[in-house]
PDB file of N, CA and C in Angstrom:
ATOM      1  N   MET A  16     -22.833 -20.571 -13.347  1.00 58.00           N
ATOM      2  CA  MET A  16     -22.523 -20.395 -11.951  1.00 58.00           C
ATOM      3  C   MET A  16     -22.370 -21.769 -11.309  1.00 58.00           C
ATOM      4  N   ARG A  17     -21.445 -21.845 -10.367  1.00 63.00           N
ATOM      5  CA  ARG A  17     -21.191 -23.123  -9.706  1.00 63.00           C
ATOM      6  C   ARG A  17     -22.137 -23.298  -8.534  1.00 63.00           C
ATOM      7  N   GLU A  18     -22.350 -24.530  -8.187  1.00 69.00           N
ATOM      8  CA  GLU A  18     -23.189 -24.836  -7.027  1.00 69.00           C
ATOM      9  C   GLU A  18     -22.404 -24.695  -5.728  1.00 69.00           C
ATOM     10  N   GLY A  19     -21.224 -25.308  -5.677  1.00 71.00           N
ATOM     11  CA  GLY A  19     -20.442 -25.293  -4.439  1.00 71.00           C
ATOM     12  C   GLY A  19     -19.522 -24.083  -4.386  1.00 71.00           C
ATOM     13  N   LEU A  20     -19.320 -23.571  -3.202  1.00 72.00           N
ATOM     14  CA  LEU A  20     -18.409 -22.460  -3.028  1.00 72.00           C
ATOM     15  C   LEU A  20     -17.009 -23.001  -2.762  1.00 72.00           C
ATOM     16  N   ASP A  21     -16.049 -22.460  -3.435  1.00 85.00           N
ATOM     17  CA  ASP A  21     -14.666 -22.874  -3.264  1.00 85.00           C
ATOM     18  C   ASP A  21     -13.971 -21.888  -2.341  1.00 85.00           C
ATOM     19  N   GLN A  22     -13.385 -22.387  -1.269  1.00 91.00           N
ATOM     20  CA  GLN A  22     -12.756 -21.510  -0.289  1.00 91.00           C
ATOM     21  C   GLN A  22     -11.527 -20.807  -0.850  1.00 91.00           C
ATOM     22  N   TRP A  23     -10.895 -21.389  -1.863  1.00 91.00           N
ATOM     23  CA  TRP A  23      -9.674 -20.797  -2.403  1.00 91.00           C
ATOM     24  C   TRP A  23      -9.919 -19.463  -3.079  1.00 91.00           C
ATOM     25  N   ASP A  24     -11.126 -19.264  -3.609  1.00 91.00           N
ATOM     26  CA  ASP A  24     -11.445 -17.963  -4.195  1.00 91.00           C
ATOM     27  C   ASP A  24     -11.350 -16.872  -3.130  1.00 91.00           C
ATOM     28  N   PHE A  25     -11.835 -17.142  -1.956  1.00 93.00           N
ATOM     29  CA  PHE A  25     -11.793 -16.169  -0.874  1.00 93.00           C
ATOM     30  C   PHE A  25     -10.370 -15.998  -0.347  1.00 93.00           C
ATOM     31  N   VAL A  26      -9.612 -17.071  -0.280  1.00 95.00           N
ATOM     32  CA  VAL A  26      -8.227 -16.994   0.189  1.00 95.00           C
ATOM     33  C   VAL A  26      -7.399 -16.145  -0.771  1.00 95.00           C
ATOM     34  N   ILE A  27      -7.540 -16.390  -2.051  1.00 95.00           N
ATOM     35  CA  ILE A  27      -6.802 -15.622  -3.060  1.00 95.00           C
ATOM     36  C   ILE A  27      -7.225 -14.157  -3.025  1.00 95.00           C
ATOM     37  N   ALA A  28      -8.498 -13.898  -2.882  1.00 95.00           N
ATOM     38  CA  ALA A  28      -8.973 -12.518  -2.808  1.00 95.00           C
ATOM     39  C   ALA A  28      -8.422 -11.819  -1.566  1.00 95.00           C
ATOM     40  N   ALA A  29      -8.368 -12.510  -0.439  1.00 97.00           N
ATOM     41  CA  ALA A  29      -7.836 -11.907   0.783  1.00 97.00           C
ATOM     42  C   ALA A  29      -6.356 -11.591   0.624  1.00 97.00           C
ATOM     43  N   TYR A  30      -5.591 -12.493   0.040  1.00 98.00           N
ATOM     44  CA  TYR A  30      -4.179 -12.218  -0.195  1.00 98.00           C
ATOM     45  C   TYR A  30      -4.012 -11.044  -1.160  1.00 98.00           C
ATOM     46  N   ALA A  31      -4.812 -10.993  -2.193  1.00 98.00           N
ATOM     47  CA  ALA A  31      -4.718  -9.902  -3.162  1.00 98.00           C
ATOM     48  C   ALA A  31      -5.006  -8.561  -2.506  1.00 98.00           C
ATOM     49  N   VAL A  32      -6.040  -8.507  -1.690  1.00 98.00           N
ATOM     50  CA  VAL A  32      -6.364  -7.265  -0.983  1.00 98.00           C
ATOM     51  C   VAL A  32      -5.232  -6.886  -0.040  1.00 98.00           C
ATOM     52  N   GLY A  33      -4.688  -7.850   0.663  1.00 98.00           N
ATOM     53  CA  GLY A  33      -3.586  -7.581   1.581  1.00 98.00           C
ATOM     54  C   GLY A  33      -2.345  -7.072   0.873  1.00 98.00           C
ATOM     55  N   ILE A  34      -2.002  -7.675  -0.249  1.00 98.00           N
ATOM     56  CA  ILE A  34      -0.816  -7.256  -1.001  1.00 98.00           C
ATOM     57  C   ILE A  34      -1.008  -5.865  -1.580  1.00 98.00           C
ATOM     58  N   VAL A  35      -2.169  -5.602  -2.164  1.00 98.00           N
ATOM     59  CA  VAL A  35      -2.437  -4.285  -2.735  1.00 98.00           C
ATOM     60  C   VAL A  35      -2.421  -3.216  -1.648  1.00 98.00           C
ATOM     61  N   ALA A  36      -3.029  -3.498  -0.499  1.00 98.00           N
ATOM     62  CA  ALA A  36      -3.049  -2.527   0.596  1.00 98.00           C
ATOM     63  C   ALA A  36      -1.641  -2.276   1.127  1.00 98.00           C
ATOM     64  N   THR A  37      -0.821  -3.315   1.227  1.00 98.00           N
ATOM     65  CA  THR A  37       0.555  -3.149   1.695  1.00 98.00           C
ATOM     66  C   THR A  37       1.359  -2.306   0.716  1.00 98.00           C
ATOM     67  N   LEU A  38       1.232  -2.581  -0.561  1.00 98.00           N
ATOM     68  CA  LEU A  38       1.948  -1.795  -1.562  1.00 98.00           C
ATOM     69  C   LEU A  38       1.492  -0.338  -1.551  1.00 98.00           C
ATOM     70  N   ALA A  39       0.201  -0.102  -1.398  1.00 98.00           N
ATOM     71  CA  ALA A  39      -0.301   1.268  -1.335  1.00 98.00           C
ATOM     72  C   ALA A  39       0.252   1.988  -0.110  1.00 98.00           C
ATOM     73  N   LEU A  40       0.330   1.314   1.018  1.00 98.00           N
ATOM     74  CA  LEU A  40       0.879   1.910   2.235  1.00 98.00           C
ATOM     75  C   LEU A  40       2.356   2.243   2.072  1.00 98.00           C
ATOM     76  N   VAL A  41       3.121   1.357   1.434  1.00 98.00           N
ATOM     77  CA  VAL A  41       4.541   1.607   1.206  1.00 98.00           C
ATOM     78  C   VAL A  41       4.740   2.811   0.293  1.00 98.00           C
ATOM     79  N   VAL A  42       3.980   2.893  -0.781  1.00 98.00           N
ATOM     80  CA  VAL A  42       4.094   4.029  -1.702  1.00 98.00           C
ATOM     81  C   VAL A  42       3.703   5.326  -1.010  1.00 98.00           C
ATOM     82  N   TRP A  43       2.626   5.306  -0.259  1.00 98.00           N
ATOM     83  CA  TRP A  43       2.187   6.505   0.458  1.00 98.00           C
ATOM     84  C   TRP A  43       3.238   6.961   1.460  1.00 98.00           C
ATOM     85  N   ALA A  44       3.803   6.038   2.225  1.00 98.00           N
ATOM     86  CA  ALA A  44       4.814   6.388   3.222  1.00 98.00           C
ATOM     87  C   ALA A  44       6.077   6.910   2.554  1.00 98.00           C
ATOM     88  N   TRP A  45       6.481   6.299   1.459  1.00 98.00           N
ATOM     89  CA  TRP A  45       7.678   6.737   0.754  1.00 98.00           C
ATOM     90  C   TRP A  45       7.512   8.155   0.221  1.00 98.00           C
ATOM     91  N   ARG A  46       6.366   8.437  -0.393  1.00 98.00           N
ATOM     92  CA  ARG A  46       6.123   9.788  -0.925  1.00 98.00           C
ATOM     93  C   ARG A  46       6.063  10.811   0.202  1.00 98.00           C
ATOM     94  N   ASP A  47       5.426  10.462   1.300  1.00 98.00           N
ATOM     95  CA  ASP A  47       5.328  11.380   2.431  1.00 98.00           C
ATOM     96  C   ASP A  47       6.709  11.631   3.048  1.00 98.00           C
ATOM     97  N   MET A  48       7.537  10.608   3.112  1.00 98.00           N
ATOM     98  CA  MET A  48       8.885  10.756   3.653  1.00 98.00           C
ATOM     99  C   MET A  48       9.726  11.643   2.742  1.00 98.00           C
ATOM    100  N   ARG A  49       9.618  11.465   1.453  1.00 97.00           N
ATOM    101  CA  ARG A  49      10.361  12.301   0.514  1.00 97.00           C
ATOM    102  C   ARG A  49       9.939  13.766   0.636  1.00 97.00           C
ATOM    103  N   ARG A  50       8.644  14.004   0.790  1.00 97.00           N
ATOM    104  CA  ARG A  50       8.156  15.369   0.946  1.00 97.00           C
ATOM    105  C   ARG A  50       8.675  15.979   2.243  1.00 97.00           C
ATOM    106  N   ALA A  51       8.699  15.213   3.320  1.00 97.00           N
ATOM    107  CA  ALA A  51       9.204  15.721   4.601  1.00 97.00           C
ATOM    108  C   ALA A  51      10.703  16.015   4.506  1.00 97.00           C
ATOM    109  N   GLU A  52      11.455  15.176   3.820  1.00 96.00           N
ATOM    110  CA  GLU A  52      12.884  15.431   3.654  1.00 96.00           C
ATOM    111  C   GLU A  52      13.118  16.697   2.844  1.00 96.00           C
ATOM    112  N   ARG A  53      12.316  16.913   1.817  1.00 96.00           N
ATOM    113  CA  ARG A  53      12.443  18.111   0.997  1.00 96.00           C
ATOM    114  C   ARG A  53      12.138  19.362   1.820  1.00 96.00           C
ATOM    115  N   ARG A  54      11.075  19.294   2.634  1.00 96.00           N
ATOM    116  CA  ARG A  54      10.743  20.430   3.494  1.00 96.00           C
ATOM    117  C   ARG A  54      11.838  20.692   4.515  1.00 96.00           C
ATOM    118  N   ARG A  55      12.438  19.643   5.066  1.00 96.00           N
ATOM    119  CA  ARG A  55      13.530  19.798   6.016  1.00 96.00           C
ATOM    120  C   ARG A  55      14.732  20.468   5.368  1.00 96.00           C
ATOM    121  N   ASP A  56      15.075  20.028   4.166  1.00 95.00           N
ATOM    122  CA  ASP A  56      16.207  20.617   3.460  1.00 95.00           C
ATOM    123  C   ASP A  56      15.962  22.084   3.142  1.00 95.00           C
ATOM    124  N   GLU A  57      14.748  22.435   2.748  1.00 94.00           N
ATOM    125  CA  GLU A  57      14.422  23.829   2.459  1.00 94.00           C
ATOM    126  C   GLU A  57      14.490  24.678   3.730  1.00 94.00           C
ATOM    127  N   ALA A  58      14.071  24.119   4.852  1.00 94.00           N
ATOM    128  CA  ALA A  58      14.125  24.874   6.107  1.00 94.00           C
ATOM    129  C   ALA A  58      15.568  25.082   6.562  1.00 94.00           C
ATOM    130  N   ARG A  59      16.443  24.141   6.289  1.00 93.00           N
ATOM    131  CA  ARG A  59      17.850  24.285   6.672  1.00 93.00           C
ATOM    132  C   ARG A  59      18.550  25.347   5.836  1.00 93.00           C
ATOM    133  N   ARG A  60      18.126  25.524   4.596  1.00 90.00           N
ATOM    134  CA  ARG A  60      18.753  26.506   3.701  1.00 90.00           C
ATOM    135  C   ARG A  60      18.428  27.935   4.119  1.00 90.00           C
ATOM    136  N   LYS A  61      17.292  28.128   4.739  1.00 77.00           N
ATOM    137  CA  LYS A  61      16.858  29.486   5.108  1.00 77.00           C
ATOM    138  C   LYS A  61      17.612  30.035   6.274  1.00 77.00           C
TER     139      LYS A  61
END
């Protein structure tokens, strides 16, 4: 274990969390949009 704390470890971790959260949000929104489009198309057919 190191004695001194390196700030870059925290910076890299913050960027990693931000990137992962952004990608998860994009995937979730895309899937939800596709489902809504499918429901809209099914409602138009009826």
